[in-house]
Amino acid sequence: MGGLGLMYFTTSIAVVAGLCLAFGIFYLFVGARRPADRLLNLLFAFFALAYAGAVLTARAAFLADGPDQFITAIRVSWVFASIGFSLLIWYVAAYTEFRPRLFLWVITGAFAAIGLASVFFPNLLFDASASVSSITLPWGETVLELEAGDAALFPLVLLAQIALIAYIIVADVFQFRRGHRSQAAALGIGIGWFVFTIVEEALVVSGVVDFVVLADFGFLGFVLAMSVQMVNTAIETEQELLDYRANLESMVEDRTAELVGVQEQLVVQAETQAAAAERSRLARDLHDVVTQLLFSINLVAGSLPRLWRSDPEMAERSTNELQRLTRGAMAEMRTLLRELRPQTIADTDLSTLVTQLSEGLAARHDIPAEVRADVNGNLPPDVHIALYRIAQEAMNNVAKHANASSLVVDLKGDDGHVHLSVIDDGYGFDTGEVSAESMGLDIMRERADEIGADLAVSSEPDGGTTIDLTWNDKPAGEPG
């Protein structure tokens, strides 16, 4: 029934509904996708959507063609309004963190009763005796309006609205006193216009004021103010996250630098401890091996004058033994000195190193060793050291496990090919029953694998043991 030319009022209502619908969809999307403040965003979204529904159906009532259509539209509008009021009170509770739960559930129940009454018992909200009349606004637009009447639940509607407004005001003050002043200011601005429109609606419905109801515009200010505040809060949250991320990256860099420093200290400490452990081992070897040899040398040398007088033949044999022990002691001393300065191992000829190892073995354990060593050219440092360590481990195995009476060490090659064999005539062992780790074979295999050499161990009980190692500078089948 509105005029076709100047529909300012109903057009404004449509704009309000469109804005609320847009805000509702937007915050519904934000709440669904953004974990932070999800409940707050979803409550606001559903409230805005319910308010949009209430405004649109109220507009349909203003433009209705008759009383029946008007009443039907108003009933639907109150369903949306009741849902919106219920969502609003819980939104304010979440926003301000002021939650008197009994009151919240009572007021929610009141609006639920109003919504149900508008569906099933509309006469309790709208007096059937009251008539629907049309009014013409100052600019010439005509709309329908319900005249004042005596409905049974109308006082409940007013009471529920007044309780809602009072709660929002108290919650706003509570939030302000807690120090959240910008949030409280936004809520106060939004609720101010809403309070005015609610009061104006009550005065119009009661017949005190003769004007069109403005309640349909009341929540627009609230929606706009709270939306701006929520956007501002989201921006501040994102900025805090960016600042936190920057601080976190800075903390990670600082902690990384600290860890690097600690790691360097640990490396230095580990190297120091390793050096101390190696010195302790060498000191034990010096005491156990060299001291024992020197003691034996001293005994033999002390008995020589008496033997020369009483048994020249035994004295000659003792002299030979003295020479063997002296050579062994000198070889052991050279070996220990090289262990103190590992670089000298790489700088010393491999044949010399193997010869000194065999002399030390012969002196310590009285195992004659025949060494045939002839290596021409310069081997890569890692190959040089690995061959030395493998020969050293092989001879230690002979001393510890073989109970051999003789040892043959054969070392031949050049800078592209080397073959090493260590052969003893000791107990031997069954290679299928003795674990590699128990005799140091695993260590030798690891060293051989590191330089790409082939290591073979052959042995049988009472048949001695042979260790063969072959190293080639180029893989088999590749042209040299």
Short mmCIF file of C-alpha atoms in Angstrom, two decimals:
data_model
loop_
_atom_site.label_atom_id
_atom_site.label_comp_id
_atom_site.label_asym_id
_atom_site.label_seq_id
_atom_site.Cartn_x
_atom_site.Cartn_y
_atom_site.Cartn_z
CA MET A 1 0.00 0.00 0.00
CA GLY A 2 2.99 2.32 -0.07
CA GLY A 3 3.16 5.08 -2.60
CA LEU A 4 5.29 4.42 -5.63
CA GLY A 5 7.10 7.73 -5.70
CA LEU A 6 8.56 8.51 -2.27
CA MET A 7 9.26 5.17 -0.53
CA TYR A 8 12.07 6.53 1.62
CA PHE A 9 11.07 4.69 4.77
CA THR A 10 10.61 1.20 3.32
CA THR A 11 13.64 1.62 1.05
CA SER A 12 15.75 2.55 4.07
CA ILE A 13 14.49 -0.55 5.84
CA ALA A 14 15.56 -2.65 2.84
CA VAL A 15 19.02 -1.07 2.93
CA VAL A 16 19.30 -1.84 6.65
CA ALA A 17 18.31 -5.45 6.02
CA GLY A 18 20.83 -5.74 3.20
CA LEU A 19 23.63 -4.37 5.36
CA CYS A 20 22.80 -6.74 8.20
CA LEU A 21 22.58 -9.66 5.79
CA ALA A 22 26.00 -8.77 4.38
CA PHE A 23 27.53 -8.47 7.85
CA GLY A 24 25.95 -11.77 8.87
CA ILE A 25 27.35 -13.65 5.88
CA PHE A 26 30.76 -12.05 6.29
CA TYR A 27 31.11 -12.91 9.98
CA LEU A 28 29.67 -16.36 9.40
CA PHE A 29 32.54 -16.97 6.99
CA VAL A 30 35.05 -15.42 9.42
CA GLY A 31 33.81 -17.54 12.30
CA ALA A 32 33.93 -20.70 10.24
CA ARG A 33 37.48 -20.10 8.99
CA ARG A 34 39.18 -18.27 11.87
CA PRO A 35 39.71 -20.17 15.14
CA ALA A 36 40.38 -16.99 17.14
CA ASP A 37 37.13 -15.60 18.67
CA ARG A 38 35.12 -18.18 16.70
CA LEU A 39 32.17 -18.23 19.13
CA LEU A 40 31.99 -14.42 19.20
CA ASN A 41 32.04 -14.17 15.41
CA LEU A 42 29.41 -16.87 14.94
CA LEU A 43 27.04 -15.36 17.54
CA PHE A 44 27.36 -11.97 15.88
CA ALA A 45 26.81 -13.51 12.43
CA PHE A 46 23.63 -15.35 13.40
CA PHE A 47 22.35 -12.29 15.27
CA ALA A 48 22.87 -10.10 12.19
CA LEU A 49 21.15 -12.68 9.98
CA ALA A 50 18.18 -12.96 12.37
CA TYR A 51 17.92 -9.17 12.55
CA ALA A 52 17.99 -8.97 8.74
CA GLY A 53 15.09 -11.45 8.64
CA ALA A 54 13.13 -9.44 11.20
CA VAL A 55 13.65 -6.19 9.28
CA LEU A 56 12.70 -7.71 5.93
CA THR A 57 9.46 -9.20 7.30
CA ALA A 58 8.67 -5.92 9.08
CA ARG A 59 9.09 -4.14 5.75
CA ALA A 60 6.70 -6.65 4.20
CA ALA A 61 4.17 -5.74 6.93
CA PHE A 62 4.48 -2.03 6.18
CA LEU A 63 3.80 -2.72 2.51
CA ALA A 64 1.05 -5.32 3.10
CA ASP A 65 -2.17 -5.18 1.08
CA GLY A 66 -4.40 -5.75 4.08
CA PRO A 67 -4.67 -6.56 7.78
CA ASP A 68 -4.26 -10.33 7.30
CA GLN A 69 -1.01 -9.95 5.40
CA PHE A 70 0.14 -7.36 7.91
CA ILE A 71 -0.48 -9.65 10.92
CA THR A 72 1.18 -12.59 9.18
CA ALA A 73 4.29 -10.54 8.39
CA ILE A 74 4.43 -9.16 11.95
CA ARG A 75 4.20 -12.68 13.39
CA VAL A 76 7.14 -13.85 11.26
CA SER A 77 9.05 -10.70 12.13
CA TRP A 78 8.66 -11.42 15.83
CA VAL A 79 9.98 -14.96 15.33
CA PHE A 80 13.18 -13.52 13.82
CA ALA A 81 13.28 -10.78 16.46
CA SER A 82 13.00 -13.29 19.32
CA ILE A 83 15.84 -15.34 17.87
CA GLY A 84 17.88 -12.17 17.38
CA PHE A 85 17.29 -10.96 20.94
CA SER A 86 18.32 -14.37 22.34
CA LEU A 87 21.50 -14.40 20.25
CA LEU A 88 22.23 -10.79 21.18
CA ILE A 89 22.22 -11.42 24.91
CA TRP A 90 24.67 -14.33 24.57
CA TYR A 91 26.83 -12.32 22.20
CA VAL A 92 27.09 -9.50 24.76
CA ALA A 93 27.91 -12.10 27.44
CA ALA A 94 30.75 -13.48 25.32
CA TYR A 95 31.92 -9.99 24.31
CA THR A 96 32.04 -8.53 27.82
CA GLU A 97 32.69 -11.79 29.72
CA PHE A 98 29.90 -10.72 32.14
CA ARG A 99 27.84 -13.90 32.51
CA PRO A 100 25.10 -14.02 35.19
CA ARG A 101 23.96 -17.39 33.87
CA LEU A 102 20.61 -17.60 35.67
CA PHE A 103 19.57 -14.21 34.36
CA LEU A 104 20.80 -15.07 30.87
CA TRP A 105 18.75 -18.25 30.74
CA VAL A 106 15.65 -16.53 32.17
CA ILE A 107 15.74 -13.73 29.60
CA THR A 108 16.48 -16.23 26.84
CA GLY A 109 13.45 -18.24 27.95
CA ALA A 110 11.30 -15.10 27.86
CA PHE A 111 12.25 -14.36 24.26
CA ALA A 112 11.76 -18.01 23.36
CA ALA A 113 8.23 -17.82 24.79
CA ILE A 114 7.56 -14.68 22.75
CA GLY A 115 8.76 -16.39 19.57
CA LEU A 116 6.63 -19.46 20.19
CA ALA A 117 3.61 -17.30 20.99
CA SER A 118 4.02 -15.39 17.72
CA VAL A 119 3.77 -18.73 15.87
CA PHE A 120 1.11 -20.59 17.83
CA PHE A 121 -0.75 -17.93 19.86
CA PRO A 122 -0.46 -14.62 17.99
CA ASN A 123 -3.46 -13.13 19.83
CA LEU A 124 -1.35 -13.10 22.97
CA LEU A 125 0.98 -10.63 21.25
CA PHE A 126 -1.36 -8.73 18.97
CA ASP A 127 -4.77 -7.67 20.24
CA ALA A 128 -7.38 -9.02 17.84
CA SER A 129 -9.61 -6.06 18.71
CA ALA A 130 -6.99 -3.60 17.57
CA SER A 131 -7.23 -2.48 13.98
CA VAL A 132 -4.62 -2.04 11.29
CA SER A 133 -4.59 1.40 9.74
CA SER A 134 -2.53 3.19 7.19
CA ILE A 135 -0.57 6.34 7.95
CA THR A 136 0.99 8.81 5.60
CA LEU A 137 4.50 9.98 6.46
CA PRO A 138 5.45 13.64 6.05
CA TRP A 139 7.08 13.04 2.68
CA GLY A 140 3.98 11.31 1.31
CA GLU A 141 4.84 7.64 1.79
CA THR A 142 1.96 5.46 3.09
CA VAL A 143 2.56 2.43 5.35
CA LEU A 144 0.39 0.16 7.50
CA GLU A 145 0.53 0.23 11.28
CA LEU A 146 -1.15 -1.68 14.12
CA GLU A 147 -3.11 0.48 16.50
CA ALA A 148 -2.53 0.10 20.21
CA GLY A 149 -4.41 -2.69 21.96
CA ASP A 150 -4.36 -4.85 25.09
CA ALA A 151 -2.43 -8.09 24.31
CA ALA A 152 -1.73 -10.51 27.17
CA LEU A 153 1.98 -10.96 26.45
CA PHE A 154 2.72 -7.38 25.43
CA PRO A 155 3.93 -6.47 28.96
CA LEU A 156 6.31 -9.49 28.79
CA VAL A 157 7.72 -8.13 25.54
CA LEU A 158 8.36 -4.72 27.11
CA LEU A 159 9.78 -6.27 30.27
CA ALA A 160 12.11 -8.57 28.32
CA GLN A 161 13.35 -5.68 26.18
CA ILE A 162 13.93 -3.48 29.23
CA ALA A 163 15.80 -6.34 30.99
CA LEU A 164 17.93 -6.85 27.86
CA ILE A 165 18.81 -3.16 27.68
CA ALA A 166 19.60 -3.04 31.41
CA TYR A 167 21.83 -6.10 31.13
CA ILE A 168 23.75 -4.65 28.16
CA ILE A 169 24.32 -1.39 30.04
CA VAL A 170 25.55 -3.19 33.18
CA ALA A 171 27.79 -5.48 31.09
CA ASP A 172 29.19 -2.42 29.29
CA VAL A 173 30.02 -0.74 32.60
CA PHE A 174 31.58 -3.99 33.85
CA GLN A 175 33.78 -4.18 30.77
CA PHE A 176 34.78 -0.54 31.08
CA ARG A 177 35.80 -1.01 34.71
CA ARG A 178 37.92 -4.01 33.75
CA GLY A 179 40.03 -1.73 31.57
CA HIS A 180 38.66 -2.70 28.13
CA ARG A 181 37.67 0.87 27.39
CA SER A 182 37.68 0.85 23.58
CA GLN A 183 35.51 -2.29 23.50
CA ALA A 184 33.17 -0.78 26.09
CA ALA A 185 32.94 2.48 24.12
CA ALA A 186 31.98 0.61 20.93
CA LEU A 187 29.30 -1.32 22.79
CA GLY A 188 28.00 1.88 24.42
CA ILE A 189 27.76 3.68 21.08
CA GLY A 190 26.00 0.74 19.48
CA ILE A 191 23.51 0.32 22.30
CA GLY A 192 22.68 4.05 22.59
CA TRP A 193 20.73 4.29 19.34
CA PHE A 194 19.20 0.88 19.98
CA VAL A 195 17.84 2.06 23.36
CA PHE A 196 16.37 5.13 21.75
CA THR A 197 14.52 3.14 19.09
CA ILE A 198 13.22 0.63 21.63
CA VAL A 199 11.84 3.44 23.79
CA GLU A 200 10.37 5.11 20.70
CA GLU A 201 8.67 1.84 19.66
CA ALA A 202 7.13 1.41 23.14
CA LEU A 203 5.80 4.97 23.04
CA VAL A 204 4.35 4.52 19.55
CA VAL A 205 2.72 1.17 20.33
CA SER A 206 1.32 2.62 23.57
CA GLY A 207 -0.17 5.53 21.65
CA VAL A 208 1.89 8.17 23.45
CA VAL A 209 3.69 9.18 20.25
CA ASP A 210 2.04 9.34 16.85
CA PHE A 211 4.83 8.31 14.47
CA VAL A 212 6.16 5.34 12.59
CA VAL A 213 8.06 2.69 14.59
CA LEU A 214 11.87 3.09 14.28
CA ALA A 215 12.83 -0.17 15.97
CA ASP A 216 13.77 -1.66 12.60
CA PHE A 217 16.63 0.85 12.45
CA GLY A 218 17.71 0.32 16.03
CA PHE A 219 20.11 -2.52 15.55
CA LEU A 220 21.80 -0.97 12.52
CA GLY A 221 23.89 1.33 14.71
CA PHE A 222 24.67 -1.59 16.98
CA VAL A 223 25.70 -3.81 14.07
CA LEU A 224 27.86 -1.11 12.53
CA ALA A 225 29.58 -0.14 15.80
CA MET A 226 30.26 -3.72 16.86
CA SER A 227 31.37 -4.73 13.38
CA VAL A 228 33.90 -1.91 13.29
CA GLN A 229 35.13 -2.89 16.76
CA MET A 230 35.42 -6.55 15.81
CA VAL A 231 37.31 -5.68 12.63
CA ASN A 232 39.62 -3.47 14.69
CA THR A 233 40.10 -6.31 17.19
CA ALA A 234 40.88 -8.73 14.36
CA ILE A 235 43.43 -6.28 12.92
CA GLU A 236 45.02 -5.83 16.34
CA THR A 237 45.11 -9.60 16.79
CA GLU A 238 46.75 -10.08 13.41
CA GLN A 239 49.26 -7.36 14.25
CA GLU A 240 49.99 -9.04 17.57
CA LEU A 241 50.49 -12.32 15.72
CA LEU A 242 52.86 -10.62 13.27
CA ASP A 243 54.76 -9.03 16.18
CA TYR A 244 54.81 -12.38 17.98
CA ARG A 245 56.07 -14.07 14.82
CA ALA A 246 58.80 -11.44 14.44
CA ASN A 247 59.74 -11.85 18.10
CA LEU A 248 59.63 -15.62 17.71
CA GLU A 249 61.93 -15.47 14.69
CA SER A 250 64.27 -13.20 16.63
CA MET A 251 64.16 -15.59 19.59
CA VAL A 252 64.84 -18.53 17.28
CA GLU A 253 67.82 -16.70 15.80
CA ASP A 254 69.12 -15.87 19.28
CA ARG A 255 68.60 -19.43 20.49
CA THR A 256 70.21 -20.78 17.34
CA ALA A 257 73.23 -18.56 17.92
CA GLU A 258 73.36 -19.74 21.52
CA LEU A 259 73.08 -23.36 20.45
CA VAL A 260 75.86 -22.85 17.91
CA GLY A 261 78.01 -21.38 20.67
CA VAL A 262 77.14 -24.23 23.03
CA GLN A 263 77.81 -26.73 20.25
CA GLU A 264 81.20 -25.19 19.62
CA GLN A 265 81.93 -25.35 23.34
CA LEU A 266 80.82 -28.98 23.43
CA VAL A 267 83.01 -29.78 20.44
CA VAL A 268 85.98 -28.14 22.14
CA GLN A 269 85.11 -29.92 25.38
CA ALA A 270 84.73 -33.25 23.57
CA GLU A 271 88.05 -32.73 21.80
CA THR A 272 89.68 -31.86 25.12
CA GLN A 273 88.18 -34.92 26.78
CA ALA A 274 89.16 -37.11 23.84
CA ALA A 275 92.70 -35.75 24.00
CA ALA A 276 92.79 -36.35 27.75
CA ALA A 277 91.47 -39.89 27.26
CA GLU A 278 94.06 -40.53 24.56
CA ARG A 279 96.84 -39.21 26.78
CA SER A 280 95.61 -41.48 29.56
CA ARG A 281 95.64 -44.46 27.19
CA LEU A 282 99.12 -43.64 25.96
CA ALA A 283 100.29 -43.20 29.56
CA ARG A 284 98.92 -46.66 30.37
CA ASP A 285 100.62 -48.12 27.28
CA LEU A 286 103.84 -46.39 28.22
CA HIS A 287 103.64 -47.84 31.70
CA ASP A 288 102.45 -51.29 30.69
CA VAL A 289 104.61 -51.83 27.61
CA VAL A 290 107.67 -49.62 27.64
CA THR A 291 108.21 -49.82 31.39
CA GLN A 292 107.98 -53.61 31.22
CA LEU A 293 110.49 -53.70 28.37
CA LEU A 294 112.87 -51.38 30.20
CA PHE A 295 112.56 -53.53 33.31
CA SER A 296 113.41 -56.62 31.26
CA ILE A 297 116.32 -54.78 29.63
CA ASN A 298 117.62 -53.78 33.05
CA LEU A 299 117.43 -57.36 34.33
CA VAL A 300 119.24 -58.77 31.31
CA ALA A 301 121.88 -56.04 31.35
CA GLY A 302 122.47 -56.55 35.07
CA SER A 303 123.07 -60.27 34.63
CA LEU A 304 125.49 -59.97 31.66
CA PRO A 305 128.76 -59.40 33.65
CA ARG A 306 128.15 -62.51 35.75
CA LEU A 307 127.14 -64.58 32.69
CA TRP A 308 130.26 -63.58 30.75
CA ARG A 309 132.36 -64.94 33.57
CA SER A 310 130.39 -68.11 34.16
CA ASP A 311 128.69 -69.00 30.84
CA PRO A 312 129.88 -67.01 27.78
CA GLU A 313 127.44 -68.88 25.49
CA MET A 314 124.43 -67.89 27.65
CA ALA A 315 125.80 -64.36 27.86
CA GLU A 316 125.86 -64.15 24.08
CA ARG A 317 122.26 -65.30 23.85
CA SER A 318 121.32 -62.77 26.54
CA THR A 319 123.07 -60.07 24.55
CA ASN A 320 120.96 -60.93 21.52
CA GLU A 321 117.86 -60.85 23.72
CA LEU A 322 118.97 -57.47 25.05
CA GLN A 323 119.22 -56.15 21.50
CA ARG A 324 115.74 -57.50 20.67
CA LEU A 325 114.23 -55.89 23.75
CA THR A 326 115.98 -52.60 23.06
CA ARG A 327 114.72 -52.52 19.45
CA GLY A 328 111.23 -53.32 20.69
CA ALA A 329 111.34 -50.57 23.30
CA MET A 330 112.54 -48.07 20.73
CA ALA A 331 109.78 -49.18 18.31
CA GLU A 332 107.13 -48.88 21.01
CA MET A 333 108.39 -45.43 21.97
CA ARG A 334 108.25 -44.26 18.35
CA THR A 335 104.73 -45.65 18.01
CA LEU A 336 103.57 -43.92 21.17
CA LEU A 337 105.15 -40.65 20.11
CA ARG A 338 103.36 -40.85 16.78
CA GLU A 339 100.07 -41.48 18.56
CA LEU A 340 100.67 -38.26 20.47
CA ARG A 341 101.09 -36.45 17.16
CA PRO A 342 98.74 -38.22 14.69
CA GLN A 343 99.97 -36.15 11.76
CA THR A 344 103.33 -37.91 11.94
CA ILE A 345 101.57 -41.19 11.09
CA ALA A 346 100.51 -39.76 7.72
CA ASP A 347 103.98 -38.29 7.19
CA THR A 348 105.89 -41.51 7.96
CA ASP A 349 106.53 -44.15 5.32
CA LEU A 350 104.01 -47.00 5.62
CA SER A 351 106.73 -49.66 5.41
CA THR A 352 108.52 -48.05 8.37
CA LEU A 353 105.32 -47.94 10.39
CA VAL A 354 104.52 -51.62 9.79
CA THR A 355 108.10 -52.62 10.59
CA GLN A 356 108.02 -50.78 13.91
CA LEU A 357 104.69 -52.41 14.79
CA SER A 358 106.16 -55.86 14.20
CA GLU A 359 109.28 -55.02 16.24
CA GLY A 360 107.12 -53.87 19.16
CA LEU A 361 105.08 -57.10 18.92
CA ALA A 362 108.24 -59.20 18.88
CA ALA A 363 109.59 -57.38 21.91
CA ARG A 364 106.44 -57.54 23.98
CA HIS A 365 105.34 -61.09 23.25
CA ASP A 366 108.47 -62.80 21.92
CA ILE A 367 106.80 -63.52 18.57
CA PRO A 368 109.34 -63.42 15.74
CA ALA A 369 107.95 -61.38 12.88
CA GLU A 370 109.06 -61.41 9.26
CA VAL A 371 108.15 -58.20 7.49
CA ARG A 372 108.27 -57.83 3.72
CA ALA A 373 107.31 -54.25 3.02
CA ASP A 374 107.75 -52.44 -0.28
CA VAL A 375 105.33 -49.61 -1.14
CA ASN A 376 106.30 -47.14 -3.85
CA GLY A 377 104.63 -43.79 -4.37
CA ASN A 378 102.46 -41.68 -2.14
CA LEU A 379 99.15 -43.10 -0.99
CA PRO A 380 96.15 -40.88 -0.21
CA PRO A 381 96.27 -39.88 3.50
CA ASP A 382 93.05 -41.72 4.39
CA VAL A 383 94.29 -44.91 2.69
CA HIS A 384 97.70 -44.57 4.35
CA ILE A 385 96.19 -44.24 7.85
CA ALA A 386 93.58 -46.97 7.28
CA LEU A 387 96.23 -49.50 6.18
CA TYR A 388 98.32 -48.63 9.23
CA ARG A 389 95.38 -49.05 11.62
CA ILE A 390 94.30 -52.34 10.02
CA ALA A 391 97.85 -53.73 10.30
CA GLN A 392 98.00 -52.51 13.91
CA GLU A 393 94.67 -54.19 14.77
CA ALA A 394 95.69 -57.41 13.04
CA MET A 395 98.93 -57.63 15.03
CA ASN A 396 97.10 -56.83 18.28
CA ASN A 397 94.77 -59.75 17.54
CA VAL A 398 97.74 -62.02 17.08
CA ALA A 399 99.17 -60.88 20.43
CA LYS A 400 95.85 -61.23 22.30
CA HIS A 401 94.27 -64.34 20.81
CA ALA A 402 96.52 -66.38 18.53
CA ASN A 403 99.30 -67.70 20.84
CA ALA A 404 101.39 -67.75 17.67
CA SER A 405 105.06 -68.64 17.41
CA SER A 406 105.67 -66.69 14.21
CA LEU A 407 104.18 -63.90 12.15
CA VAL A 408 104.58 -62.88 8.52
CA VAL A 409 103.57 -59.42 7.32
CA ASP A 410 103.60 -58.79 3.59
CA LEU A 411 102.98 -55.27 2.27
CA LYS A 412 103.44 -54.45 -1.40
CA GLY A 413 102.06 -51.89 -3.81
CA ASP A 414 102.24 -48.39 -5.20
CA ASP A 415 100.09 -45.28 -5.24
CA GLY A 416 97.33 -47.06 -7.21
CA HIS A 417 97.29 -50.54 -5.71
CA VAL A 418 98.26 -52.03 -2.33
CA HIS A 419 98.06 -55.56 -0.93
CA LEU A 420 98.51 -56.29 2.78
CA SER A 421 98.55 -59.74 4.36
CA VAL A 422 99.11 -60.70 8.00
CA ILE A 423 99.71 -64.43 8.56
CA ASP A 424 100.21 -66.19 11.90
CA ASP A 425 100.56 -69.85 12.90
CA GLY A 426 98.45 -69.56 16.04
CA TYR A 427 95.32 -71.29 17.28
CA GLY A 428 93.06 -70.06 14.52
CA PHE A 429 89.28 -70.13 14.86
CA ASP A 430 86.07 -71.16 13.16
CA THR A 431 84.94 -68.06 11.22
CA GLY A 432 81.35 -69.30 11.32
CA GLU A 433 81.21 -69.44 15.12
CA VAL A 434 83.31 -66.54 16.36
CA SER A 435 81.70 -63.10 16.12
CA ALA A 436 83.58 -60.48 14.22
CA GLU A 437 83.28 -57.97 17.03
CA SER A 438 85.04 -60.24 19.56
CA MET A 439 88.30 -60.18 17.63
CA GLY A 440 88.31 -56.68 16.23
CA LEU A 441 87.48 -57.92 12.75
CA ASP A 442 84.47 -55.63 12.54
CA ILE A 443 86.71 -52.60 13.13
CA MET A 444 89.04 -53.72 10.35
CA ARG A 445 86.13 -54.26 7.96
CA GLU A 446 84.77 -50.79 8.70
CA ARG A 447 88.13 -49.21 7.99
CA ALA A 448 88.44 -51.22 4.77
CA ASP A 449 84.96 -50.15 3.65
CA GLU A 450 85.80 -46.50 4.31
CA ILE A 451 88.60 -46.58 1.69
CA GLY A 452 86.84 -48.99 -0.69
CA ALA A 453 89.22 -51.90 -0.01
CA ASP A 454 88.44 -55.63 0.04
CA LEU A 455 89.16 -57.48 3.30
CA ALA A 456 89.21 -61.27 3.52
CA VAL A 457 89.75 -63.37 6.67
CA SER A 458 90.57 -67.05 6.44
CA SER A 459 91.20 -69.27 9.46
CA GLU A 460 90.54 -72.69 10.89
CA PRO A 461 91.18 -74.23 14.33
CA ASP A 462 94.88 -75.04 14.84
CA GLY A 463 95.54 -73.79 11.31
CA GLY A 464 96.51 -70.20 11.92
CA THR A 465 94.86 -67.07 10.51
CA THR A 466 95.41 -65.05 7.34
CA ILE A 467 94.12 -61.54 6.82
CA ASP A 468 94.26 -60.22 3.25
CA LEU A 469 93.45 -56.66 2.24
CA THR A 470 93.49 -55.30 -1.31
CA TRP A 471 93.05 -51.66 -2.21
CA ASN A 472 92.78 -50.30 -5.74
CA ASP A 473 92.64 -46.65 -6.64
CA LYS A 474 89.97 -47.36 -9.30
CA PRO A 475 86.98 -49.74 -9.13
CA ALA A 476 87.34 -53.14 -10.73
CA GLY A 477 86.69 -53.05 -14.47
CA GLU A 478 87.42 -49.31 -14.83
CA PRO A 479 90.38 -48.54 -17.07
CA GLY A 480 93.40 -47.31 -15.24
#
